[in-house]
Short mmCIF file of C-alpha atoms (C1' of nucleotides) in Angstrom, two decimals:
data_model
loop_
_atom_site.label_atom_id
_atom_site.label_comp_id
_atom_site.label_asym_id
_atom_site.label_seq_id
_atom_site.Cartn_x
_atom_site.Cartn_y
_atom_site.Cartn_z
CA MET A 1 183.75 -64.03 -11.35
CA SER A 2 181.53 -61.00 -11.47
CA ALA A 3 178.99 -63.01 -9.44
CA THR A 4 181.50 -64.02 -6.77
CA ARG A 5 183.08 -60.62 -6.69
CA SER A 6 179.74 -59.08 -5.97
CA ALA A 7 179.28 -61.71 -3.26
CA ARG A 8 182.09 -60.10 -1.33
CA GLU A 9 180.80 -56.72 -2.24
CA ARG A 10 177.35 -57.63 -1.03
CA VAL A 11 178.70 -58.57 2.39
CA HIS A 12 180.68 -55.37 2.44
CA ASP A 13 177.59 -53.33 1.70
CA GLU A 14 175.61 -55.20 4.31
CA VAL A 15 178.14 -54.53 7.03
CA THR A 16 178.35 -50.91 5.92
CA GLY A 17 174.60 -50.75 6.40
CA GLU A 18 174.84 -52.22 9.88
CA ILE A 19 177.49 -49.69 10.84
CA LEU A 20 175.32 -46.87 9.57
CA ALA A 21 172.32 -48.19 11.47
CA VAL A 22 174.25 -48.28 14.73
CA ALA A 23 175.72 -44.86 13.98
CA LYS A 24 172.22 -43.47 13.43
CA ALA A 25 171.08 -44.87 16.75
CA HIS A 26 174.07 -43.27 18.49
CA LEU A 27 173.38 -40.02 16.70
CA ALA A 28 169.83 -40.08 18.02
CA ARG A 29 171.10 -40.69 21.54
CA GLU A 30 174.10 -38.37 21.77
CA GLY A 31 173.96 -36.00 18.86
CA ALA A 32 176.54 -35.41 16.18
CA ALA A 33 179.26 -34.23 18.55
CA GLY A 34 179.06 -37.44 20.55
CA LEU A 35 179.38 -39.73 17.57
CA SER A 36 182.42 -41.93 18.17
CA LEU A 37 183.94 -44.72 16.14
CA ARG A 38 184.99 -46.56 19.27
CA SER A 39 181.53 -46.62 20.75
CA ILE A 40 180.09 -47.86 17.47
CA ALA A 41 182.73 -50.58 17.35
CA ARG A 42 181.91 -51.50 20.93
CA GLU A 43 178.26 -51.96 20.13
CA LEU A 44 179.08 -54.05 17.08
CA GLU A 45 181.55 -56.11 19.15
CA ILE A 46 184.31 -55.37 16.73
CA ALA A 47 187.76 -53.84 16.98
CA PRO A 48 187.70 -50.07 16.37
CA SER A 49 190.27 -50.45 13.64
CA ALA A 50 187.95 -52.76 11.70
CA LEU A 51 185.72 -49.81 10.93
CA TYR A 52 188.46 -48.41 8.72
CA ARG A 53 187.66 -51.14 6.21
CA TYR A 54 184.34 -49.34 5.66
CA PHE A 55 184.97 -45.68 6.31
CA ASP A 56 188.16 -43.72 5.85
CA SER A 57 187.64 -41.64 8.95
CA ARG A 58 185.10 -40.37 11.42
CA ASP A 59 184.35 -37.49 9.10
CA ALA A 60 183.61 -39.88 6.25
CA LEU A 61 181.09 -41.69 8.42
CA LEU A 62 179.50 -38.41 9.42
CA SER A 63 179.29 -37.42 5.77
CA ALA A 64 177.53 -40.66 4.97
CA LEU A 65 175.03 -39.98 7.75
CA ILE A 66 174.39 -36.46 6.50
CA ILE A 67 173.89 -37.61 2.94
CA GLY A 68 171.60 -40.35 4.18
CA ALA A 69 169.55 -37.86 6.16
CA TYR A 70 169.09 -35.59 3.16
CA GLY A 71 168.13 -38.56 1.03
CA SER A 72 165.65 -39.87 3.56
CA LEU A 73 163.93 -36.52 3.95
CA ALA A 74 163.81 -35.95 0.20
CA ASP A 75 162.41 -39.43 -0.38
CA GLU A 76 159.63 -38.90 2.12
CA ALA A 77 158.80 -35.52 0.67
CA GLU A 78 158.58 -36.89 -2.85
CA ARG A 79 156.58 -39.87 -1.72
CA SER A 80 153.97 -37.76 0.05
CA SER A 81 153.83 -35.28 -2.80
CA GLN A 82 153.15 -38.04 -5.29
CA ALA A 83 150.55 -39.56 -2.99
CA ALA A 84 148.77 -36.22 -2.73
CA TYR A 85 148.76 -35.82 -6.49
CA ALA A 86 147.64 -39.39 -7.03
CA GLY A 87 145.00 -39.14 -4.33
CA GLY A 88 142.92 -36.69 -6.26
CA GLY A 89 142.66 -34.11 -3.49
CA ASP A 90 142.32 -30.39 -4.09
CA THR A 91 145.14 -27.87 -4.35
CA MET A 92 145.19 -27.30 -0.62
CA ALA A 93 145.68 -31.01 0.03
CA ARG A 94 148.59 -31.01 -2.41
CA TRP A 95 150.15 -27.94 -0.85
CA VAL A 96 149.82 -29.26 2.68
CA ALA A 97 151.32 -32.68 2.02
CA VAL A 98 155.03 -31.91 1.92
CA PRO A 99 155.13 -29.52 4.90
CA LEU A 100 153.27 -32.01 7.09
CA THR A 101 155.65 -34.73 5.97
CA MET A 102 158.65 -32.56 6.74
CA ARG A 103 157.41 -31.95 10.25
CA ALA A 104 156.61 -35.62 10.80
CA TRP A 105 160.04 -36.63 9.55
CA ALA A 106 161.69 -34.06 11.80
CA LEU A 107 159.84 -35.32 14.87
CA ALA A 108 160.76 -38.89 14.00
CA HIS A 109 164.42 -38.07 13.33
CA PRO A 110 165.29 -35.01 15.40
CA HIS A 111 169.05 -35.39 15.27
CA GLU A 112 169.04 -35.97 11.55
CA TRP A 113 166.98 -32.81 11.20
CA SER A 114 169.66 -31.04 13.25
CA LEU A 115 172.29 -32.42 10.92
CA ILE A 116 170.54 -30.75 8.00
CA PHE A 117 169.02 -27.59 9.43
CA GLY A 118 170.76 -27.14 12.78
CA SER A 119 174.04 -25.46 13.51
CA PRO A 120 176.76 -26.80 11.23
CA VAL A 121 179.48 -28.94 12.80
CA PRO A 122 182.39 -26.50 13.14
CA GLY A 123 185.32 -27.12 10.87
CA TYR A 124 183.31 -29.52 8.78
CA GLN A 125 182.48 -28.97 5.12
CA ALA A 126 179.10 -30.29 3.94
CA PRO A 127 179.53 -32.82 1.14
CA GLN A 128 178.44 -32.00 -2.40
CA GLU A 129 176.12 -35.03 -2.60
CA THR A 130 173.83 -33.00 -0.43
CA ILE A 131 172.72 -30.70 -3.19
CA ALA A 132 170.69 -33.17 -5.24
CA PRO A 133 168.36 -34.30 -2.43
CA TYR A 134 168.01 -30.70 -1.25
CA ILE A 135 166.70 -29.82 -4.69
CA ARG A 136 164.37 -32.81 -4.71
CA LEU A 137 162.90 -31.65 -1.40
CA ALA A 138 162.48 -28.09 -2.64
CA GLN A 139 160.88 -29.24 -5.87
CA ALA A 140 158.37 -31.43 -4.07
CA LEU A 141 157.49 -28.50 -1.84
CA VAL A 142 156.97 -25.90 -4.55
CA ARG A 143 155.31 -28.12 -7.12
CA PRO A 144 151.81 -26.81 -6.30
CA ILE A 145 153.11 -23.28 -6.69
CA VAL A 146 154.60 -24.03 -10.08
CA ASP A 147 151.37 -25.75 -11.11
CA ALA A 148 149.26 -22.80 -10.01
CA HIS A 149 151.49 -20.49 -11.98
CA GLN A 150 151.07 -22.58 -15.10
CA ASP A 151 147.31 -22.72 -14.58
CA GLY A 152 147.25 -18.98 -14.21
CA THR A 153 145.64 -19.30 -10.77
CA LEU A 154 148.64 -18.15 -8.73
CA ARG A 155 147.77 -15.04 -6.73
CA PRO A 156 150.78 -14.06 -4.63
CA ALA A 157 150.31 -11.10 -2.34
CA PRO A 158 151.98 -8.20 -4.12
CA VAL A 159 154.47 -6.27 -2.04
CA ARG A 160 157.04 -4.60 -4.25
CA SER A 161 155.52 -2.55 -7.00
CA GLY A 162 158.49 -2.88 -9.33
CA ALA A 163 162.00 -1.64 -9.83
CA ASP A 164 163.43 -4.60 -7.92
CA GLU A 165 165.98 -5.72 -10.44
CA PRO A 166 168.63 -6.32 -7.77
CA LEU A 167 166.36 -8.72 -5.90
CA ALA A 168 165.47 -10.48 -9.13
CA ALA A 169 169.18 -10.89 -9.83
CA ALA A 170 169.85 -12.17 -6.32
CA LEU A 171 167.12 -14.78 -6.71
CA GLN A 172 168.06 -15.74 -10.24
CA PRO A 173 169.45 -19.20 -9.34
CA VAL A 174 166.30 -20.04 -7.39
CA THR A 175 164.00 -18.72 -10.08
CA GLU A 176 165.80 -20.53 -12.83
CA GLY A 177 166.30 -23.83 -11.09
CA LEU A 178 163.10 -24.13 -9.12
CA LEU A 179 160.43 -21.65 -10.14
CA PRO A 180 161.00 -20.85 -13.80
CA GLY A 181 158.95 -17.99 -15.12
CA LEU A 182 157.56 -16.87 -11.80
CA PRO A 183 157.62 -13.18 -10.89
CA THR A 184 160.20 -12.10 -8.36
CA ASN A 185 157.74 -11.41 -5.59
CA ALA A 186 156.28 -14.90 -5.95
CA VAL A 187 159.76 -16.38 -5.73
CA ALA A 188 160.41 -14.33 -2.61
CA GLN A 189 157.11 -15.51 -1.14
CA SER A 190 158.12 -19.10 -1.79
CA MET A 191 161.45 -18.53 -0.06
CA LEU A 192 159.59 -16.98 2.84
CA ALA A 193 157.36 -20.03 3.02
CA PHE A 194 160.38 -22.32 3.06
CA ALA A 195 162.06 -20.26 5.78
CA ALA A 196 158.86 -20.20 7.81
CA LEU A 197 158.49 -23.98 7.62
CA ILE A 198 162.09 -24.62 8.57
CA GLY A 199 161.83 -22.05 11.35
CA ALA A 200 158.56 -23.38 12.70
CA ILE A 201 159.77 -26.98 12.75
CA SER A 202 163.14 -26.07 14.24
CA LEU A 203 161.63 -23.88 16.94
CA GLU A 204 159.31 -26.70 17.96
CA LEU A 205 161.98 -29.36 17.76
CA PHE A 206 164.60 -27.36 19.64
CA GLY A 207 162.24 -26.73 22.53
CA HIS A 208 161.30 -23.11 21.99
CA PHE A 209 157.58 -23.80 22.15
CA HIS A 210 157.77 -25.39 25.57
CA ASN A 211 155.06 -23.93 27.79
CA THR A 212 154.36 -21.42 25.06
CA VAL A 213 152.67 -23.15 22.16
CA LEU A 214 150.66 -25.89 23.80
CA ALA A 215 149.65 -27.72 20.62
CA PRO A 216 152.37 -27.19 18.01
CA GLU A 217 150.59 -29.37 15.45
CA LEU A 218 147.64 -26.98 15.41
CA LEU A 219 149.84 -23.93 14.97
CA PHE A 220 151.77 -25.69 12.25
CA ALA A 221 148.60 -26.54 10.35
CA GLU A 222 147.49 -22.93 10.59
CA THR A 223 150.93 -21.74 9.49
CA VAL A 224 150.82 -23.95 6.42
CA ALA A 225 147.34 -22.69 5.60
CA GLN A 226 148.45 -19.08 5.93
CA LEU A 227 151.40 -19.76 3.68
CA ALA A 228 149.02 -21.19 1.10
CA ALA A 229 147.28 -17.86 1.12
CA SER A 230 150.37 -15.66 1.04
CA THR A 231 152.15 -17.65 -1.66
CA GLY A 232 148.92 -17.57 -3.61
CA VAL A 233 148.54 -21.29 -4.27
CA CYS A 234 145.12 -21.30 -2.65
CA PRO A 235 142.63 -18.51 -2.13
CA SER A 236 142.30 -17.65 1.54
CA ARG A 237 139.23 -19.33 2.96
CA GLY A 238 138.06 -16.53 5.20
CA ASP A 239 138.19 -13.66 2.74
CA PRO A 240 135.51 -11.12 3.45
CA PRO A 241 132.79 -11.27 0.84
CA GLY A 242 132.66 -8.47 -1.73
CA MET B 1 183.99 -3.47 55.48
CA SER B 2 181.28 -3.41 52.90
CA ALA B 3 183.64 -1.25 50.81
CA THR B 4 186.61 -3.59 51.13
CA ARG B 5 184.50 -6.66 50.74
CA SER B 6 183.23 -5.33 47.46
CA ALA B 7 186.86 -4.62 46.50
CA ARG B 8 187.52 -8.35 46.45
CA GLU B 9 184.18 -8.89 44.81
CA ARG B 10 185.03 -6.36 42.15
CA VAL B 11 188.24 -8.18 41.25
CA HIS B 12 186.32 -11.43 41.21
CA ASP B 13 183.76 -9.97 38.82
CA GLU B 14 186.49 -8.55 36.61
CA VAL B 15 188.27 -11.87 36.27
CA THR B 16 184.92 -13.55 35.64
CA GLY B 17 184.42 -11.10 32.82
CA GLU B 18 187.83 -11.86 31.35
CA ILE B 19 187.11 -15.57 31.44
CA LEU B 20 183.79 -15.02 29.70
CA ALA B 21 185.46 -12.86 27.05
CA VAL B 22 188.03 -15.54 26.27
CA ALA B 23 185.32 -18.19 26.32
CA LYS B 24 183.28 -16.17 23.84
CA ALA B 25 186.27 -15.91 21.51
CA HIS B 26 186.81 -19.67 21.71
CA LEU B 27 183.12 -20.23 21.08
CA ALA B 28 183.38 -18.13 17.95
CA ARG B 29 186.38 -20.13 16.78
CA GLU B 30 185.41 -23.70 17.66
CA GLY B 31 181.73 -23.72 18.46
CA ALA B 32 180.02 -24.87 21.62
CA ALA B 33 181.24 -28.46 21.42
CA GLY B 34 184.87 -27.35 21.31
CA LEU B 35 184.62 -25.13 24.35
CA SER B 36 187.20 -26.38 26.85
CA LEU B 37 188.19 -25.16 30.28
CA ARG B 38 191.79 -26.16 29.72
CA SER B 39 192.16 -24.18 26.52
CA ILE B 40 190.63 -21.14 28.18
CA ALA B 41 193.02 -21.52 31.10
CA ARG B 42 195.91 -21.85 28.66
CA GLU B 43 195.02 -18.60 26.94
CA LEU B 44 194.67 -16.83 30.28
CA GLU B 45 198.02 -18.33 31.41
CA ILE B 46 196.41 -19.80 34.45
CA ALA B 47 196.11 -23.27 35.93
CA PRO B 48 192.95 -25.05 34.76
CA SER B 49 191.91 -25.63 38.34
CA ALA B 50 191.89 -21.89 38.98
CA LEU B 51 188.79 -21.56 36.83
CA TYR B 52 186.84 -23.45 39.46
CA ARG B 53 187.01 -20.35 41.65
CA TYR B 54 184.74 -18.69 39.09
CA PHE B 55 182.60 -21.43 37.60
CA ASP B 56 181.46 -24.66 39.19
CA SER B 57 181.90 -26.67 36.01
CA ARG B 58 182.12 -26.51 32.27
CA ASP B 59 178.35 -26.60 32.10
CA ALA B 60 178.08 -23.60 34.41
CA LEU B 61 180.37 -21.64 32.10
CA LEU B 62 178.31 -22.68 29.10
CA SER B 63 175.16 -21.60 30.90
CA ALA B 64 176.68 -18.19 31.55
CA LEU B 65 177.53 -17.87 27.86
CA ILE B 66 174.02 -18.84 26.82
CA ILE B 67 172.42 -16.41 29.23
CA GLY B 68 174.80 -13.71 28.03
CA ALA B 69 173.90 -14.39 24.41
CA TYR B 70 170.19 -14.09 25.13
CA GLY B 71 170.77 -10.89 27.06
CA SER B 72 172.92 -9.38 24.34
CA LEU B 73 170.40 -10.13 21.60
CA ALA B 74 167.50 -8.85 23.68
CA ASP B 75 169.39 -5.68 24.55
CA GLU B 76 170.13 -4.92 20.91
CA ALA B 77 166.54 -5.61 19.91
CA GLU B 78 165.19 -3.29 22.58
CA ARG B 79 167.74 -0.62 21.73
CA SER B 80 166.87 -0.59 18.05
CA SER B 81 163.15 -0.71 18.76
CA GLN B 82 163.40 2.30 21.03
CA ALA B 83 165.53 4.13 18.48
CA ALA B 84 162.94 3.47 15.79
CA TYR B 85 160.17 4.78 18.02
CA ALA B 86 162.21 7.81 19.07
CA GLY B 87 163.29 8.51 15.51
CA GLY B 88 159.83 9.45 14.39
CA GLY B 89 159.74 7.10 11.41
CA ASP B 90 156.57 5.52 10.07
CA THR B 91 155.09 2.19 11.07
CA MET B 92 157.14 0.33 8.48
CA ALA B 93 160.36 1.77 9.90
CA ARG B 94 159.30 0.61 13.34
CA TRP B 95 158.39 -2.84 12.13
CA VAL B 96 161.62 -3.29 10.21
CA ALA B 97 163.96 -2.24 12.99
CA VAL B 98 164.02 -5.35 15.17
CA PRO B 99 164.27 -7.95 12.37
CA LEU B 100 167.18 -6.10 10.78
CA THR B 101 168.88 -5.89 14.15
CA MET B 102 168.35 -9.59 14.76
CA ARG B 103 169.99 -10.42 11.45
CA ALA B 104 172.87 -8.04 12.06
CA TRP B 105 173.43 -9.49 15.51
CA ALA B 106 173.34 -13.01 14.13
CA LEU B 107 175.93 -12.20 11.47
CA ALA B 108 178.14 -10.55 14.07
CA HIS B 109 177.77 -13.42 16.57
CA PRO B 110 177.10 -16.56 14.57
CA HIS B 111 178.00 -19.05 17.28
CA GLU B 112 175.97 -17.23 19.87
CA TRP B 113 173.03 -17.33 17.48
CA SER B 114 173.60 -21.08 17.22
CA LEU B 115 173.58 -21.29 20.99
CA ILE B 116 170.10 -19.77 21.03
CA PHE B 117 168.44 -20.97 17.84
CA GLY B 118 170.66 -23.83 16.65
CA SER B 119 170.53 -27.45 17.66
CA PRO B 120 170.53 -27.78 21.43
CA VAL B 121 173.62 -29.23 23.09
CA PRO B 122 172.59 -32.83 23.82
CA GLY B 123 172.13 -33.71 27.46
CA TYR B 124 172.13 -30.08 28.43
CA GLN B 125 169.16 -28.32 29.98
CA ALA B 126 168.72 -24.65 29.04
CA PRO B 127 168.80 -22.44 32.13
CA GLN B 128 165.67 -20.67 33.34
CA GLU B 129 167.31 -17.21 33.19
CA THR B 130 166.82 -17.52 29.48
CA ILE B 131 163.11 -16.88 29.59
CA ALA B 132 163.18 -13.21 30.54
CA PRO B 133 165.43 -12.03 27.66
CA TYR B 134 163.49 -14.21 25.25
CA ILE B 135 160.33 -12.36 26.22
CA ARG B 136 162.09 -9.01 25.91
CA LEU B 137 163.13 -9.91 22.36
CA ALA B 138 159.64 -11.06 21.43
CA GLN B 139 158.06 -7.95 22.91
CA ALA B 140 160.37 -5.65 21.00
CA LEU B 141 159.53 -7.51 17.81
CA VAL B 142 155.74 -7.47 18.15
CA ARG B 143 155.36 -4.00 19.59
CA PRO B 144 154.29 -2.50 16.24
CA ILE B 145 151.69 -5.24 15.93
CA VAL B 146 150.29 -4.53 19.36
CA ASP B 147 150.27 -0.81 18.60
CA ALA B 148 148.44 -1.35 15.32
CA HIS B 149 145.86 -3.45 17.10
CA GLN B 150 145.29 -0.73 19.66
CA ASP B 151 145.01 1.89 16.93
CA GLY B 152 142.52 -0.28 15.11
CA THR B 153 144.70 -0.32 12.00
CA LEU B 154 145.77 -3.97 12.20
CA ARG B 155 144.66 -5.86 9.10
CA PRO B 156 145.89 -9.44 9.37
CA ALA B 157 145.16 -11.65 6.40
CA PRO B 158 142.18 -13.75 7.45
CA VAL B 159 142.60 -17.46 6.98
CA ARG B 160 140.44 -19.37 9.40
CA SER B 161 136.84 -18.28 9.36
CA GLY B 162 136.14 -19.29 12.92
CA ALA B 163 135.55 -22.33 15.09
CA ASP B 164 139.22 -22.52 15.97
CA GLU B 165 138.87 -22.77 19.70
CA PRO B 166 141.56 -25.47 19.97
CA LEU B 167 144.11 -23.25 18.24
CA ALA B 168 143.11 -20.32 20.42
CA ALA B 169 143.65 -22.51 23.47
CA ALA B 170 146.99 -23.72 22.20
CA LEU B 171 148.15 -20.15 21.70
CA GLN B 172 146.70 -18.86 24.96
CA PRO B 173 150.09 -18.34 26.69
CA VAL B 174 151.37 -16.34 23.72
CA THR B 175 148.21 -14.32 23.39
CA GLU B 176 148.06 -13.53 27.07
CA GLY B 177 151.72 -12.77 27.61
CA LEU B 178 152.61 -11.07 24.38
CA LEU B 179 149.63 -10.08 22.27
CA PRO B 180 146.74 -9.46 24.66
CA GLY B 181 143.40 -9.01 23.01
CA LEU B 182 144.49 -9.95 19.52
CA PRO B 183 142.40 -12.40 17.49
CA THR B 184 143.78 -15.89 17.13
CA ASN B 185 144.64 -15.60 13.46
CA ALA B 186 146.68 -12.46 14.15
CA VAL B 187 148.54 -14.29 16.89
CA ALA B 188 149.22 -17.15 14.51
CA GLN B 189 150.42 -14.67 11.86
CA SER B 190 152.81 -13.18 14.40
CA MET B 191 154.16 -16.60 15.25
CA LEU B 192 154.59 -17.28 11.55
CA ALA B 193 156.51 -14.04 11.21
CA PHE B 194 158.78 -15.00 14.08
CA ALA B 195 159.39 -18.46 12.64
CA ALA B 196 160.07 -16.98 9.20
CA LEU B 197 162.63 -14.54 10.62
CA ILE B 198 164.41 -17.21 12.63
CA GLY B 199 164.31 -19.55 9.66
CA ALA B 200 165.55 -16.97 7.19
CA ILE B 201 168.43 -15.90 9.41
CA SER B 202 169.40 -19.46 10.31
CA LEU B 203 169.29 -20.65 6.71
CA GLU B 204 171.57 -17.82 5.67
CA LEU B 205 173.89 -18.23 8.63
CA PHE B 206 174.15 -22.00 8.34
CA GLY B 207 175.14 -21.77 4.70
CA HIS B 208 171.97 -22.88 2.94
CA PHE B 209 171.89 -19.83 0.69
CA HIS B 210 175.33 -20.49 -0.71
CA ASN B 211 175.21 -20.20 -4.51
CA THR B 212 171.45 -19.97 -4.24
CA VAL B 213 170.48 -16.62 -2.81
CA LEU B 214 173.18 -14.31 -4.04
CA ALA B 215 172.25 -11.29 -1.95
CA PRO B 216 170.65 -12.51 1.28
CA GLU B 217 170.23 -8.98 2.62
CA LEU B 218 167.89 -8.13 -0.26
CA LEU B 219 165.79 -11.23 0.24
CA PHE B 220 165.66 -10.56 3.94
CA ALA B 221 164.44 -7.02 3.42
CA GLU B 222 161.75 -8.31 1.06
CA THR B 223 160.79 -11.02 3.56
CA VAL B 224 160.38 -8.49 6.33
CA ALA B 225 158.26 -6.31 4.06
CA GLN B 226 156.05 -9.23 3.11
CA LEU B 227 155.63 -10.12 6.76
CA ALA B 228 154.54 -6.55 7.41
CA ALA B 229 151.77 -7.13 4.91
CA SER B 230 150.70 -10.56 6.10
CA THR B 231 150.72 -9.67 9.80
CA GLY B 232 148.77 -6.57 8.89
CA VAL B 233 150.98 -3.96 10.56
CA CYS B 234 151.41 -2.10 7.28
CA PRO B 235 149.25 -2.04 4.18
CA SER B 236 150.98 -3.75 1.28
CA ARG B 237 152.58 -1.18 -0.96
CA GLY B 238 151.75 -2.71 -4.28
CA ASP B 239 148.05 -3.40 -3.79
CA PRO B 240 146.18 -3.14 -7.03
CA PRO B 241 144.06 0.01 -7.04
CA GLY B 242 140.29 -0.30 -6.69
"C1'" DT C 1 199.08 0.85 64.72
"C1'" DG C 2 200.00 -4.11 65.43
"C1'" DT C 3 199.11 -8.81 65.64
"C1'" DA C 4 196.54 -13.47 65.17
"C1'" DC C 5 193.46 -15.49 62.35
"C1'" DA C 6 190.23 -16.50 58.48
"C1'" DT C 7 189.29 -16.17 53.79
"C1'" DC C 8 190.22 -16.48 49.23
"C1'" DA C 9 193.06 -16.92 44.58
"C1'" DG C 10 195.87 -19.56 42.35
"C1'" DT C 11 199.42 -23.67 41.79
"C1'" DG C 12 200.86 -28.06 40.15
"C1'" DA C 13 200.46 -32.77 40.16
"C1'" DA C 14 197.55 -36.40 39.54
"C1'" DC C 15 193.14 -39.23 38.63
"C1'" DG C 16 190.81 -41.76 34.99
"C1'" DC C 17 188.71 -41.21 30.85
"C1'" DG C 18 187.63 -41.78 25.80
"C1'" DC C 19 189.07 -40.49 21.62
"C1'" DG C 20 190.92 -41.15 16.29
"C1'" DT C 21 194.23 -43.39 13.96
"C1'" DT C 22 198.27 -46.50 12.72
"C1'" DC C 23 200.52 -50.81 12.24
"C1'" DA C 24 202.09 -55.46 11.95
"C1'" DC C 25 199.64 -59.53 12.22
"C1'" DT C 26 196.44 -63.77 11.39
"C1'" DG C 27 193.12 -66.26 8.95
"C1'" DA C 28 189.59 -66.78 5.85
"C1'" DT C 29 187.75 -66.11 1.21
"C1'" DG C 30 188.21 -65.77 -3.60
"C1'" DT C 31 191.33 -66.20 -8.15
"C1'" DA C 32 194.17 -68.25 -11.75
"C1'" DC C 33 196.34 -71.90 -13.75
"C1'" DT D 1 189.65 -81.11 -8.84
"C1'" DG D 2 193.95 -79.31 -6.77
"C1'" DT D 3 197.34 -76.14 -5.63
"C1'" DA D 4 199.91 -71.47 -5.19
"C1'" DC D 5 198.92 -66.96 -4.65
"C1'" DA D 6 196.46 -62.48 -3.93
"C1'" DT D 7 192.94 -60.06 -1.71
"C1'" DC D 8 190.38 -58.66 1.94
"C1'" DA D 9 188.22 -58.63 6.96
"C1'" DG D 10 189.20 -58.29 11.28
"C1'" DT D 11 192.56 -58.39 15.60
"C1'" DG D 12 194.96 -56.36 19.36
"C1'" DA D 13 198.33 -53.47 20.98
"C1'" DA D 14 200.05 -49.08 20.91
"C1'" DC D 15 200.67 -43.95 19.69
"C1'" DG D 16 199.71 -39.38 21.53
"C1'" DC D 17 196.19 -36.46 22.56
"C1'" DG D 18 193.10 -33.33 25.30
"C1'" DC D 19 189.67 -33.41 28.40
"C1'" DG D 20 186.99 -32.26 33.31
"C1'" DT D 21 187.70 -32.50 37.86
"C1'" DT D 22 189.93 -33.26 42.56
"C1'" DC D 23 193.18 -32.34 46.09
"C1'" DA D 24 196.66 -30.80 49.21
"C1'" DC D 25 199.33 -26.86 49.07
"C1'" DT D 26 201.28 -21.84 49.25
"C1'" DG D 27 200.85 -17.05 49.63
"C1'" DA D 28 198.50 -12.99 49.51
"C1'" DT D 29 194.59 -10.16 50.94
"C1'" DG D 30 191.24 -8.75 54.17
"C1'" DT D 31 189.11 -9.00 59.29
"C1'" DA D 32 188.76 -8.49 64.27
"C1'" DC D 33 190.41 -7.25 68.47
#
DNA sequence: TGTACATCAGTGAACGCGCGTTCACTGATGTAC
DNA sequence: TGTACATCAGTGAACGCGCGTTCACTGATGTAC
């Protein structure tokens, strides 16, 4: 009964997986706009209408792809974070792990990166299931910052002297959910780091470094190192003595 | 002769402008993927085939829009940079001008921002005419950095101690074309600043700050201030005394 | 100033295309007694 | 173990749609003598 019912279910899930795999391949070839149920059905040698047993509509399939992309990125980020913590490296090694993984994932899955951080598909509302993996990614990224704060070793570059209540209020959800107890300028520095990473990866991926930055991986490594210094997770290596 | 010939040409240019205006409006409504010659023709109350007197193909029209977007952004950036320099403000005012203008332009023209910094249209090669305005934008942005370097007041946060020849080589086109004479780490800091600005604006524009950063304009202002400190154009305001 | 000709703008019909989605259906797989 | 019935997967034809692009054409605008 329950065993046989799940037999059918298992087949259903398997086919759903095959459809998603083909859809991912098409996404990589044509981009989100070119994703078509008919072409997926063609590749699977199936009638287009059969797909409606698995997805309610094209939008539902796209949603599944988006959610999958978020999940995949978050998984990788968590995996590499845990490896860095388990590996016994220093703070810099821990800080560097997630950004490098993000870039590697982006290069391996450019269209899925676009789905997450590129221009939104017009007239399409991002599904709610997207929030949880987004938070997992962010938490993996900022964990060294939170740790440094708890250790009392966090040294963010001070910029605002004080009297920035409005900014503190604007960042309240981030502070509360992600960086509890950190001073506002440190939260802002963390947001800057996130924006810089997303920007650096997107610029490279979208072709803006062509003929301009000849070795993006070197610039990215330097960028991550500089962000370690400005967020205050690691002391800057080249500080003048004195 | 030359006068009458340019009479026809003038009408041609005018109609071209009207087509581009309608196309821009459609772009703002539907995004790049939804841009269609037929719908533009419909709005202009013209046969679709008539458009081929003005543009060779849909791609040619899209190219014109992209080039226009780059030009518009670069124009605004230069305008605000020049205003800041003419206005007699301090270095911070000069540094802040272009980033704020970029953000304002992005908010006013979200789909044109996507055209430039969003996911590239698949199977579409960006036109060469895009390079010149890109450089104009970059030059307007980094002008305060170049000035500070020439004045000897540039204080970029040091990160790499030395022995970074490969990075210097990778950044050679940027250094030569945009930041001549600046040390490698300052060039890298400038690239970081650019990436952070693009990232911050894109994240806001693409909806990633929804329910998270409640007042993006405050965070952006803080981000720009922090970048002033880390690039070294302006001393950080809150430095501890001593 | 007037006429023959070339150039250009715009028309309207047609081409072939691929798309998402619906619907009535066939047949196989599982369920209940 | 056997039979009647329900559930589900997948078919194939059809719907109506909008698209980019081509082509032969009409008529107006400009050109040359």
